[in-house]
Amino acid sequence: MFATKALRASAAHAERTPMIKFLGKRTIPASVDHTPHAHPASPSHELPVDFKSADKPTSPTFSSYRQHAQQHGPLGRAKTGGVGEASGHSLGSVSPTRGEYFDRNELPARFRRTPLEMAEIDAIETGGATLVC
Amino acid sequence: MFRSLVVPRAAARSAFKQNSLPKVVTPSAIARLSKRSYATEAEEKDLVIIGGGVAGYVAAIKAAQEGLKVTCIEKRGTLGGTCLNVGCIPSKALLNNSHLYHQILHDTKNRGIEVGDVKLNLAQLMKSKDTAVTGLTKGVEFLFKKNNVEYIKGEASFASEHEIQVNLNEGGERTVAGKNIIIATGSEATPFPGLEVDEKRIITSTGALALEKIPESMVVVGGGIIGLEMGSVWSRLGTKVTVVEFLGQIGGPGMDTEVSKAAQKVLKKQGIDFKLSTKVLGGDTSGDKIKLDVEAAKGGKKETLDADVVLVAIGRRPYTAGLGLEKIGLDTDERGRLVIDSEYRTKLPHIRVIGDCTFGPMLAHKAEEEAVAAVEYIKKGYGHVNYGAIPSVMYTHPEVAWVGQNEQEVKASGVKYKIGSFPFSANSRAKTNLDTEGFVKIITDAETDRILGVHIIGPGAGEMIAEGTLAIEYGASSEDIGRTSHAHPTLSEAFKEAAMSCYSSAIHF
């Protein structure tokens, strides 16, 4: 082992140096530049103009996104006057006034009655016989 | 069973008739409906991935391993995307088994093996392909469970920048919210104008994997990797295959011209006809045979080709339909690719795109690399994909594989280069295998000896290219390879000797 080492050392000038070098264990870079750069496989090698304006994202974090997100009302509870803040009882009755009606057909389509098809009507009226005869 | 369903409905109908119109619904009923029927409140995930193909499922598993809460949405009903379901995997099953069949028919006598009556059972051939596919797709589903990845079967579309609405395959809908979102919706076969795909007579690669009988004749429009692989399968099973290619060489962009010519020669010997520099004008499917009008790409004599089946294999295009990109202001480029930066971010930085639906070659292994890198960018802030070291493989026989630059590209770049090559006909293992067609070609920088490109046509090229890819990734010289011991007798010795011939001389040639 040592003999080989000594021989190699003495012949160092004659030995070739491999291009592959062991660089050590991979480490996390101390600082990484995260500003948008063109993707290496991008055919144009440049980013569209609107990417540059994306330096300041509209929703930098999920929590800040939730501040303004809406789904059937705000996602987060507003401090005052938000949906769900007051109890239903305190909001008073939601019954229609006299002469006023809620129609199922005013609801979104998925809450309306499923339209009956002729085949179903026939099946109902014959107790299912049309399906098997 | 039926009656129990019918009676309440009948009762309801009779009750309906008795009621006076207008029909009213009380507010309390509305409240009940609201409570029961609105889509469930959006669930918050660290990462939501749209697409369960190679890019999507690898990203999902990697992210889960990194400790993120992950949801993966896939509408196909099985995981693995094009690759596992209708791409790489089923095609390799057919290529392998059709090669065995072809070899038994034509290459046994000289090996001292006498075979009796050989019959092809196409249904069983397809079944064995399906078994491979099912095993792998179910395997990915198992990996999802193992890594606690939530898997939603449904079609996703953006409701907002952070919310995705899913139309569930089983019915109903659901909304999922993600701090980060990865779009990995893949690609689809590019249609050919004038040839309407029915997947029976005019087929894409998907149809070519599931033909119910062996066609007498097939015209393959497009001489790229997909066309040549599927053409090889059906040619081996007995179909007369003609490949029509617009360009002057087969193999598509990237394949070295010398290798392309060699591949064409071998495939021609196997019975495949080629019409290069030829364009398809249109087709007529009204008769028993499809009539395909073609002419020289630069104009010239017209010709009509007859075929039972026409395989359209002119390439693939990104698939982003139904995602609702317009709702969040994301655009695609002129080729339908989502525009991203070097960290896979769109202009909405929490939305990243990987795989076939963005830049780069449409290859499963490239998508896998991007999946890991994109998750690492999210979790650690850095990732790594070397687009100069992505291998390409054509799984014909012999296989063709390459990585890095080809000779025409190096020449165009103006860099002084050297070429070392070694034929398999001089390789001992290839000789013993009676499988000696092809060669290894290595291109190096004339000044530094650094390997710029590796091109292989020959047995096991797809496996051997890994050594070339590693060499390019590490910036190796041809001498680094040439001075590395390769086991004897192996096909990989051809690789070593090609490297030796770059900086010195091969021993056995």
XYZ file of C-alpha atoms in Angstrom:
642
model
C 0.000 0.000 0.000
C 2.695 2.442 1.108
C 5.029 1.220 -1.593
C 2.372 1.902 -4.198
C 1.731 5.288 -2.643
C 5.419 6.153 -2.711
C 5.795 4.967 -6.253
C 2.782 6.987 -7.337
C 4.081 10.056 -5.535
C 7.501 9.787 -7.148
C 5.934 9.337 -10.543
C 3.395 12.074 -10.011
C 4.777 14.186 -12.791
C 4.287 11.312 -15.222
C 0.778 10.389 -14.111
C -2.248 11.744 -15.830
C -4.757 13.670 -13.780
C -8.315 12.433 -14.228
C -10.803 15.123 -15.160
C -13.289 13.604 -12.736
C -12.466 14.929 -9.309
C -14.151 14.106 -6.027
C -15.532 17.372 -4.781
C -16.741 16.101 -1.422
C -20.236 15.701 -0.095
C -22.866 17.884 -1.670
C -23.720 20.838 0.519
C -26.537 23.326 0.546
C -25.319 26.559 -1.042
C -25.050 29.378 1.464
C -27.059 31.703 -0.729
C -29.118 30.939 -3.783
C -30.292 33.582 -6.194
C -34.026 33.016 -6.542
C -34.759 35.863 -8.925
C -36.477 34.469 -12.020
C -34.089 33.452 -14.801
C -34.923 31.880 -18.150
C -35.326 28.109 -18.051
C -32.244 26.404 -19.564
C -34.434 24.560 -22.078
C -36.439 27.658 -23.009
C -36.228 28.143 -26.778
C -36.162 31.944 -26.487
C -33.674 31.959 -23.566
C -35.571 34.827 -22.011
C -38.507 35.302 -19.707
C -41.696 37.064 -20.790
C -42.064 40.637 -19.557
C -44.817 39.751 -17.097
C -42.411 37.444 -15.225
C -40.387 40.454 -14.166
C -43.432 42.044 -12.624
C -43.927 38.790 -10.774
C -41.034 39.652 -8.493
C -43.690 40.753 -6.088
C -46.159 37.902 -6.113
C -49.822 38.666 -5.638
C -49.972 36.076 -2.879
C -46.548 35.690 -1.305
C -47.746 33.322 1.381
C -50.749 31.122 1.871
C -51.811 32.993 4.965
C -51.725 36.310 3.144
C -53.680 34.707 0.320
C -56.306 33.637 2.830
C -56.688 37.226 3.916
C -58.382 38.092 0.670
C -59.525 34.715 -0.643
C -63.218 34.130 -1.164
C -65.244 30.969 -1.275
C -68.922 31.504 -0.547
C -67.621 34.436 1.474
C -64.203 35.126 2.971
C -62.153 32.065 3.891
C -60.784 33.612 7.059
C -63.054 35.114 9.674
C -63.223 38.869 9.426
C -62.790 40.704 12.694
C -66.046 42.591 12.369
C -69.116 41.962 10.355
C -67.881 38.727 8.850
C -70.015 35.861 7.770
C -70.612 33.533 10.703
C -69.614 36.061 13.321
C -73.106 36.582 14.654
C -75.391 33.701 15.588
C -78.170 32.845 13.195
C -80.729 33.549 15.890
C -79.537 37.088 16.385
C -79.882 37.781 12.678
C -83.618 37.262 12.911
C -85.973 35.154 10.874
C -85.200 34.262 7.304
C -88.805 33.265 6.651
C -90.300 34.923 3.624
C -92.729 37.696 4.227
C -96.341 36.990 3.515
C -96.965 36.466 -0.187
C -93.270 35.845 -0.893
C -91.999 32.420 -1.919
C -88.690 30.760 -2.478
C -88.681 28.740 -5.658
C -86.402 25.719 -5.989
C -85.691 26.817 -9.553
C -84.011 29.937 -8.243
C -81.320 27.780 -6.726
C -78.217 26.692 -8.659
C -78.893 23.896 -11.134
C -77.472 21.190 -8.910
C -80.157 21.787 -6.257
C -83.038 21.609 -8.672
C -85.068 18.516 -9.292
C -83.520 16.058 -11.679
C -85.543 16.201 -14.880
C -87.562 13.066 -15.482
C -86.924 11.246 -18.707
C -89.675 9.410 -20.587
C -88.004 6.083 -19.872
C -88.088 6.783 -16.155
C -91.707 7.933 -16.254
C -92.627 4.765 -18.104
C -90.672 2.657 -15.655
C -92.435 4.270 -12.703
C -95.869 3.966 -14.224
C -95.423 0.324 -15.123
C -93.714 -0.605 -11.885
C -90.491 -1.209 -13.737
C -91.988 -3.543 -16.302
C -90.744 -1.517 -19.266
C -87.203 -2.115 -18.153
C -87.442 -5.872 -18.192
C -89.985 -6.506 -20.972
C -84.556 -3.476 -5.092
C -85.972 -1.609 -8.010
C -89.345 -1.373 -6.385
C -87.961 0.116 -3.234
C -86.442 2.822 -5.342
C -89.498 3.362 -7.451
C -92.175 3.626 -4.814
C -90.902 6.766 -3.079
C -90.413 8.413 -6.464
C -93.965 7.446 -7.498
C -95.256 8.718 -4.207
C -93.364 11.919 -4.684
C -94.816 12.336 -8.134
C -98.365 11.840 -6.912
C -97.701 14.252 -4.077
C -96.307 16.678 -6.608
C -99.525 16.472 -8.621
C -101.596 17.234 -5.544
C -99.681 20.337 -4.660
C -100.852 23.607 -6.057
C -98.352 25.589 -8.083
C -96.167 27.577 -7.647
C -94.048 25.028 -5.875
C -92.488 26.496 -2.807
C -89.500 25.529 -0.782
C -89.303 26.699 2.751
C -86.233 28.627 3.897
C -85.428 25.876 6.392
C -85.258 23.431 3.497
C -82.883 25.762 1.700
C -80.741 25.905 4.788
C -80.656 22.121 4.940
C -79.774 21.914 1.263
C -77.007 24.443 1.685
C -75.537 22.578 4.572
C -75.597 19.273 2.780
C -74.862 20.028 -0.838
C -72.257 22.737 -1.225
C -68.789 21.537 -2.150
C -66.693 20.710 0.868
C -64.585 23.528 2.237
C -61.180 23.759 0.610
C -58.547 21.633 2.305
C -55.115 23.143 2.778
C -52.129 21.190 1.503
C -48.469 22.064 1.304
C -48.439 20.857 -2.286
C -51.158 20.006 -4.767
C -50.050 18.247 -7.936
C -52.220 18.181 -11.018
C -51.400 15.050 -12.972
C -50.369 11.614 -11.761
C -48.008 10.779 -14.619
C -44.300 10.226 -14.196
C -43.658 13.893 -13.375
C -46.632 14.171 -11.030
C -46.317 10.931 -9.121
C -42.557 11.282 -8.635
C -43.066 14.833 -7.353
C -45.807 13.586 -5.027
C -43.681 10.816 -3.539
C -40.599 13.028 -3.242
C -42.605 15.796 -1.578
C -44.143 13.344 0.879
C -40.676 12.022 1.679
C -39.629 15.608 2.370
C -42.437 15.917 4.909
C -44.930 17.922 2.873
C -48.672 17.264 2.945
C -49.393 16.301 -0.650
C -52.428 15.770 -2.822
C -52.131 14.403 -6.344
C -55.052 14.751 -8.739
C -55.308 12.440 -11.748
C -58.274 12.038 -14.050
C -57.218 8.898 -15.947
C -58.243 6.628 -13.088
C -54.811 5.013 -12.965
C -51.473 6.543 -12.063
C -48.394 6.640 -14.261
C -49.696 8.863 -17.063
C -48.857 8.276 -20.696
C -45.609 6.468 -19.887
C -47.021 3.664 -17.778
C -50.449 3.402 -19.379
C -50.063 4.077 -23.099
C -46.401 4.868 -23.691
C -42.980 3.641 -22.635
C -44.098 0.640 -20.613
C -46.680 -1.082 -22.849
C -44.564 -0.356 -25.923
C -41.542 -2.005 -24.300
C -43.638 -5.046 -23.409
C -44.685 -5.363 -27.053
C -41.175 -4.628 -28.342
C -39.631 -7.264 -26.111
C -42.152 -9.989 -26.895
C -42.364 -9.233 -30.598
C -38.550 -9.393 -30.732
C -38.633 -12.798 -29.054
C -41.218 -14.001 -31.562
C -39.230 -12.636 -34.487
C -36.033 -14.165 -33.173
C -37.652 -17.566 -32.682
C -38.944 -17.410 -36.253
C -35.785 -16.162 -37.943
C -32.778 -16.503 -35.679
C -32.731 -19.918 -34.061
C -31.446 -22.397 -36.641
C -27.955 -20.898 -36.868
C -27.808 -20.958 -33.067
C -28.481 -24.686 -32.992
C -32.019 -24.426 -31.739
C -34.699 -26.163 -33.749
C -38.169 -24.915 -33.043
C -41.381 -26.577 -34.132
C -44.593 -24.894 -35.095
C -44.486 -21.294 -33.862
C -47.797 -19.488 -33.478
C -48.591 -16.009 -32.347
C -51.411 -15.448 -29.865
C -52.024 -11.712 -30.213
C -54.621 -11.632 -27.439
C -52.156 -13.212 -25.018
C -49.394 -10.851 -26.211
C -51.661 -7.927 -25.359
C -52.652 -9.513 -22.065
C -49.040 -9.858 -20.974
C -48.540 -6.190 -21.845
C -51.599 -5.262 -19.780
C -50.297 -7.320 -16.854
C -47.050 -5.329 -16.899
C -48.952 -2.044 -17.059
C -51.389 -2.939 -14.280
C -48.604 -4.181 -12.032
C -46.720 -0.923 -12.379
C -49.677 1.448 -12.066
C -50.921 -0.393 -8.983
C -47.360 -0.276 -7.674
C -47.381 3.515 -7.876
C -50.736 3.586 -6.088
C -49.181 1.474 -3.345
C -46.271 3.918 -3.099
C -48.776 6.743 -2.661
C -50.350 4.916 0.267
C -46.961 4.079 1.728
C -45.918 7.729 1.603
C -49.293 9.118 2.702
C -49.946 10.937 -0.547
C -53.601 11.796 -0.969
C -54.768 10.595 -4.377
C -57.853 12.184 -5.889
C -59.313 10.689 -9.045
C -60.840 13.533 -10.969
C -60.376 16.387 -13.406
C -58.743 19.462 -11.931
C -59.214 23.063 -12.891
C -58.076 26.239 -11.235
C -60.781 28.034 -9.257
C -58.274 30.654 -8.136
C -54.538 31.048 -7.727
C -54.443 28.681 -4.760
C -57.622 26.676 -5.178
C -58.275 23.779 -7.474
C -61.713 22.459 -8.185
C -61.877 18.750 -8.902
C -64.718 17.086 -10.772
C -64.464 13.689 -9.198
C -64.540 10.644 -11.443
C -67.030 9.041 -9.088
C -69.311 12.075 -9.288
C -69.517 15.287 -7.336
C -66.864 17.869 -6.898
C -64.316 18.913 -4.368
C -62.049 21.872 -3.829
C -58.432 21.560 -2.752
C -56.200 24.460 -1.786
C -52.446 24.361 -1.906
C -49.658 26.581 -0.695
C -47.746 25.276 -3.695
C -49.117 23.788 -6.887
C -47.323 21.737 -9.528
C -48.838 21.349 -12.969
C -47.745 18.061 -14.526
C -50.460 17.349 -17.050
C -48.202 15.857 -19.713
C -48.773 15.670 -23.432
C -50.918 14.081 -26.118
C -50.246 12.837 -29.643
C -50.205 15.656 -32.178
C -52.982 15.083 -34.716
C -52.223 15.227 -38.427
C -54.476 17.643 -40.323
C -56.630 15.694 -42.755
C -56.276 12.350 -40.984
C -58.963 11.869 -38.380
C -57.780 9.523 -35.658
C -60.271 6.756 -34.788
C -57.672 4.507 -33.084
C -58.814 1.627 -35.322
C -57.544 2.436 -38.809
C -56.019 5.866 -38.293
C -54.171 5.407 -35.049
C -51.790 7.158 -32.704
C -49.268 5.315 -30.555
C -52.161 4.577 -28.160
C -54.060 2.669 -30.842
C -50.863 0.991 -32.042
C -50.560 -0.621 -28.613
C -53.971 -2.237 -28.819
C -54.688 -3.355 -32.376
C -57.034 -6.335 -32.329
C -55.543 -8.053 -35.358
C -52.292 -7.882 -37.237
C -52.779 -5.525 -40.186
C -51.440 -6.580 -43.574
C -49.951 -3.169 -44.181
C -49.207 -0.088 -42.122
C -47.958 3.357 -43.071
C -46.218 5.207 -40.277
C -46.395 8.975 -40.687
C -43.294 10.249 -38.926
C -39.950 8.476 -38.637
C -39.201 9.510 -35.070
C -38.640 7.219 -32.116
C -42.323 6.418 -31.479
C -43.019 5.664 -35.145
C -39.979 3.424 -35.521
C -40.629 1.521 -32.293
C -44.269 0.792 -33.082
C -43.403 0.163 -36.736
C -40.837 -2.399 -35.538
C -43.399 -4.179 -33.347
C -45.916 -4.693 -36.143
C -43.252 -5.401 -38.741
C -41.946 -8.236 -36.539
C -45.470 -9.604 -36.189
C -45.877 -9.744 -39.971
C -47.185 -6.342 -41.099
C -45.672 -4.665 -44.142
C -44.545 -1.340 -42.687
C -43.667 1.811 -44.636
C -42.331 4.844 -42.793
C -42.950 8.262 -44.337
C -40.711 10.994 -42.935
C -40.664 14.654 -43.914
C -37.014 15.109 -42.977
C -34.076 13.523 -44.733
C -33.235 11.170 -41.861
C -35.018 8.976 -39.350
C -34.817 9.116 -35.567
C -35.960 12.673 -35.065
C -33.923 15.612 -33.881
C -30.881 14.769 -31.781
C -29.940 11.495 -33.423
C -26.479 11.615 -34.979
C -26.685 11.401 -38.772
C -24.184 8.553 -38.981
C -26.161 6.579 -36.410
C -29.439 7.435 -38.120
C -28.163 6.083 -41.434
C -26.947 2.900 -39.744
C -30.301 2.452 -38.010
C -32.175 2.923 -41.259
C -29.980 0.331 -42.943
C -30.614 -2.241 -40.216
C -34.358 -1.586 -40.066
C -34.565 -1.765 -43.850
C -32.886 -5.171 -43.652
C -35.588 -6.188 -41.168
C -38.260 -5.377 -43.763
C -39.310 -1.802 -43.029
C -39.539 0.517 -46.051
C -38.628 4.175 -45.783
C -39.768 7.199 -47.725
C -37.633 10.072 -46.499
C -37.960 13.744 -47.483
C -41.568 12.932 -48.237
C -44.673 14.754 -47.101
C -48.160 13.392 -46.610
C -50.775 15.421 -48.440
C -53.886 13.698 -47.133
C -55.734 10.440 -46.866
C -58.901 8.775 -48.046
C -60.455 6.294 -45.643
C -63.612 5.532 -47.604
C -62.391 2.255 -49.118
C -61.222 -1.039 -47.617
C -57.694 0.276 -47.746
C -56.669 3.734 -46.650
C -55.209 5.696 -49.534
C -52.476 8.081 -48.478
C -51.285 10.735 -50.927
C -47.624 11.617 -50.555
C -45.095 13.639 -52.513
C -41.460 14.686 -52.211
C -41.069 17.282 -49.441
C -39.595 19.802 -51.863
C -42.362 19.126 -54.385
C -42.352 16.532 -57.061
C -44.015 13.347 -58.126
C -47.131 12.424 -56.212
C -47.696 8.885 -55.084
C -50.519 7.023 -53.367
C -49.758 4.513 -50.638
C -52.311 1.862 -49.621
C -52.511 0.730 -46.038
C -54.833 -1.111 -43.687
C -53.689 1.076 -40.833
C -52.022 4.488 -40.714
C -50.048 5.331 -37.593
C -49.773 9.064 -37.003
C -46.529 9.606 -35.097
C -45.489 13.147 -35.914
C -44.813 14.109 -32.322
C -46.575 15.115 -29.158
C -47.961 18.396 -27.876
C -48.442 19.694 -24.327
C -51.787 18.872 -22.745
C -53.265 21.637 -20.611
C -56.909 21.541 -21.716
C -59.498 22.066 -19.001
C -57.053 23.448 -16.441
C -58.702 26.868 -16.477
C -55.358 28.601 -16.941
C -57.171 31.686 -18.187
C -58.775 32.097 -14.757
C -55.396 32.672 -13.153
C -53.762 34.451 -16.073
C -51.240 31.773 -17.049
C -50.305 31.670 -20.703
C -48.773 29.070 -22.950
C -46.241 29.739 -25.693
C -46.867 29.218 -29.409
C -46.379 25.470 -29.007
C -48.711 25.151 -26.053
C -45.977 24.916 -23.421
C -46.417 26.634 -20.083
C -43.717 29.253 -19.648
C -41.489 28.766 -16.619
C -38.262 30.092 -15.189
C -35.179 28.140 -14.187
C -36.851 27.034 -10.929
C -39.952 25.743 -12.766
C -42.010 28.707 -11.496
C -44.665 30.309 -13.599
C -45.254 34.009 -13.245
C -47.300 33.001 -10.182
C -44.316 31.757 -8.203
C -46.210 29.218 -6.115
C -47.326 27.429 -9.298
C -44.609 25.341 -10.931
C -44.700 23.259 -14.100
C -42.752 20.108 -14.883
C -42.675 17.370 -17.504
C -44.064 17.327 -21.019
C -46.288 20.391 -20.652
C -43.319 22.750 -20.437
C -39.877 23.235 -22.023
C -37.380 20.507 -22.810
C -37.577 17.064 -24.376
C -40.737 15.044 -23.747
C -39.063 12.184 -21.951
C -40.195 10.384 -18.818
C -36.761 10.452 -17.203
C -36.448 14.188 -17.818
C -39.826 14.635 -16.141
C -38.662 12.564 -13.159
C -35.554 14.715 -12.754
C -37.658 17.858 -12.885
C -40.098 16.434 -10.336
C -37.354 15.880 -7.788
C -35.746 19.258 -8.531
C -39.041 21.175 -8.309
C -39.830 19.647 -4.913
C -36.299 20.440 -3.734
C -36.733 24.049 -4.853
C -39.915 24.204 -2.768
C -38.456 22.511 0.277
C -34.747 23.394 0.215
C -34.442 26.276 -2.185
C -32.245 24.572 -4.746
C -32.458 21.709 -7.217
C -30.481 20.255 -10.102
C -31.255 19.108 -13.625
C -28.539 19.078 -16.285
C -30.353 19.464 -19.600
C -27.091 18.750 -21.395
C -27.031 15.246 -19.959
C -30.469 13.805 -20.689
C -30.152 10.532 -22.604
C -32.440 9.461 -25.440
C -33.121 5.854 -26.336
C -34.890 4.185 -29.243
C -35.843 0.639 -28.267
C -35.719 -0.950 -31.696
C -33.364 -3.830 -32.348
C -30.597 -2.928 -32.283
C -31.276 -0.152 -29.812
C -30.121 3.383 -30.480
C -29.095 5.662 -27.628
C -27.369 8.974 -27.304
C -26.537 11.746 -24.872
C -24.974 15.163 -25.296
C -24.270 16.768 -28.641
C -24.267 14.977 -31.972
C -21.608 15.500 -34.629
C -23.672 17.945 -36.680
C -24.276 20.096 -33.567
C -20.623 20.074 -32.527
C -19.570 20.938 -36.059
C -22.054 23.821 -36.157
C -20.761 25.142 -32.817
C -17.294 25.564 -34.327
C -15.544 23.583 -31.585
C -12.629 21.457 -32.734
C -13.523 17.869 -32.008
C -12.289 14.296 -32.200
C -14.287 11.164 -32.836
C -13.593 7.714 -31.512
C -15.714 4.769 -32.544
C -15.750 1.047 -32.051
C -17.907 -1.525 -33.873
C -19.739 -4.284 -32.013
C -18.497 -6.657 -34.704
C -15.109 -6.402 -32.934
C -16.565 -6.910 -29.453
C -16.213 -10.382 -27.969
C -19.546 -10.490 -26.154
C -21.454 -9.263 -29.211
C -19.720 -12.002 -31.196
C -20.743 -14.704 -28.717
C -24.296 -13.370 -28.788
C -24.339 -13.395 -32.608
C -25.605 -9.836 -32.318
C -22.920 -7.638 -33.811
C -24.693 -4.843 -35.626
C -23.848 -1.294 -34.635
C -21.096 0.750 -33.036
C -20.206 3.181 -30.257
C -19.243 6.703 -31.278
C -17.782 9.187 -28.824
C -17.211 12.848 -29.641
C -14.658 14.776 -27.589
C -13.297 18.297 -27.447
C -10.016 18.166 -29.395
C -8.255 20.465 -26.912
C -9.493 19.280 -23.520
C -10.506 15.672 -24.356
C -13.787 16.339 -22.535
C -16.625 14.133 -23.808
C -19.203 16.191 -25.695
C -21.481 13.443 -26.973
C -21.960 9.687 -26.948
C -23.903 7.861 -29.667
C -24.548 4.143 -29.640
C -26.363 1.841 -32.001
C -26.167 -1.754 -30.961
C -27.303 -4.397 -28.510
C -28.016 -2.999 -25.063
C -27.399 0.602 -26.150
C -30.150 1.814 -23.815
C -28.357 0.378 -20.792
C -24.884 1.386 -21.937
C -25.807 5.039 -22.435
C -25.946 5.418 -18.643
C -22.140 5.328 -18.616
C -22.002 8.066 -21.227
C -24.545 10.161 -19.304
C -22.536 9.818 -16.107
C -19.386 10.788 -17.998
C -21.015 13.938 -19.374
C -22.589 14.808 -16.011
C -19.165 14.591 -14.367
C -17.341 16.324 -17.216
C -15.177 13.274 -17.905
C -12.533 12.998 -20.586
C -12.334 10.063 -23.004
C -9.140 9.058 -21.197
C -11.081 8.829 -17.903
C -13.297 6.204 -19.558
C -10.485 4.511 -21.458
C -8.417 4.044 -18.296
C -11.345 2.623 -16.326
C -11.472 -1.174 -16.217
C -14.504 -2.683 -17.917
C -15.363 -6.336 -17.300
C -14.565 -8.894 -19.972
C -16.365 -10.162 -21.919
C -19.054 -7.474 -21.916
C -20.646 -5.201 -24.468
C -19.439 -2.267 -22.370
C -15.895 -2.980 -23.525
C -16.962 -1.477 -26.837
C -17.646 1.746 -24.934
C -14.196 1.698 -23.357
C -12.508 0.975 -26.676
C -14.414 3.772 -28.428
C -13.123 6.104 -25.698
C -9.589 4.742 -26.177
C -9.784 5.438 -29.879
C -10.528 9.111 -29.095
C -7.256 9.853 -27.340
C -5.185 6.890 -28.543
C -6.187 3.707 -30.359
C -8.590 0.899 -29.673
C -6.856 -2.406 -28.994
C -9.237 -4.738 -30.760
C -9.989 -2.752 -33.909
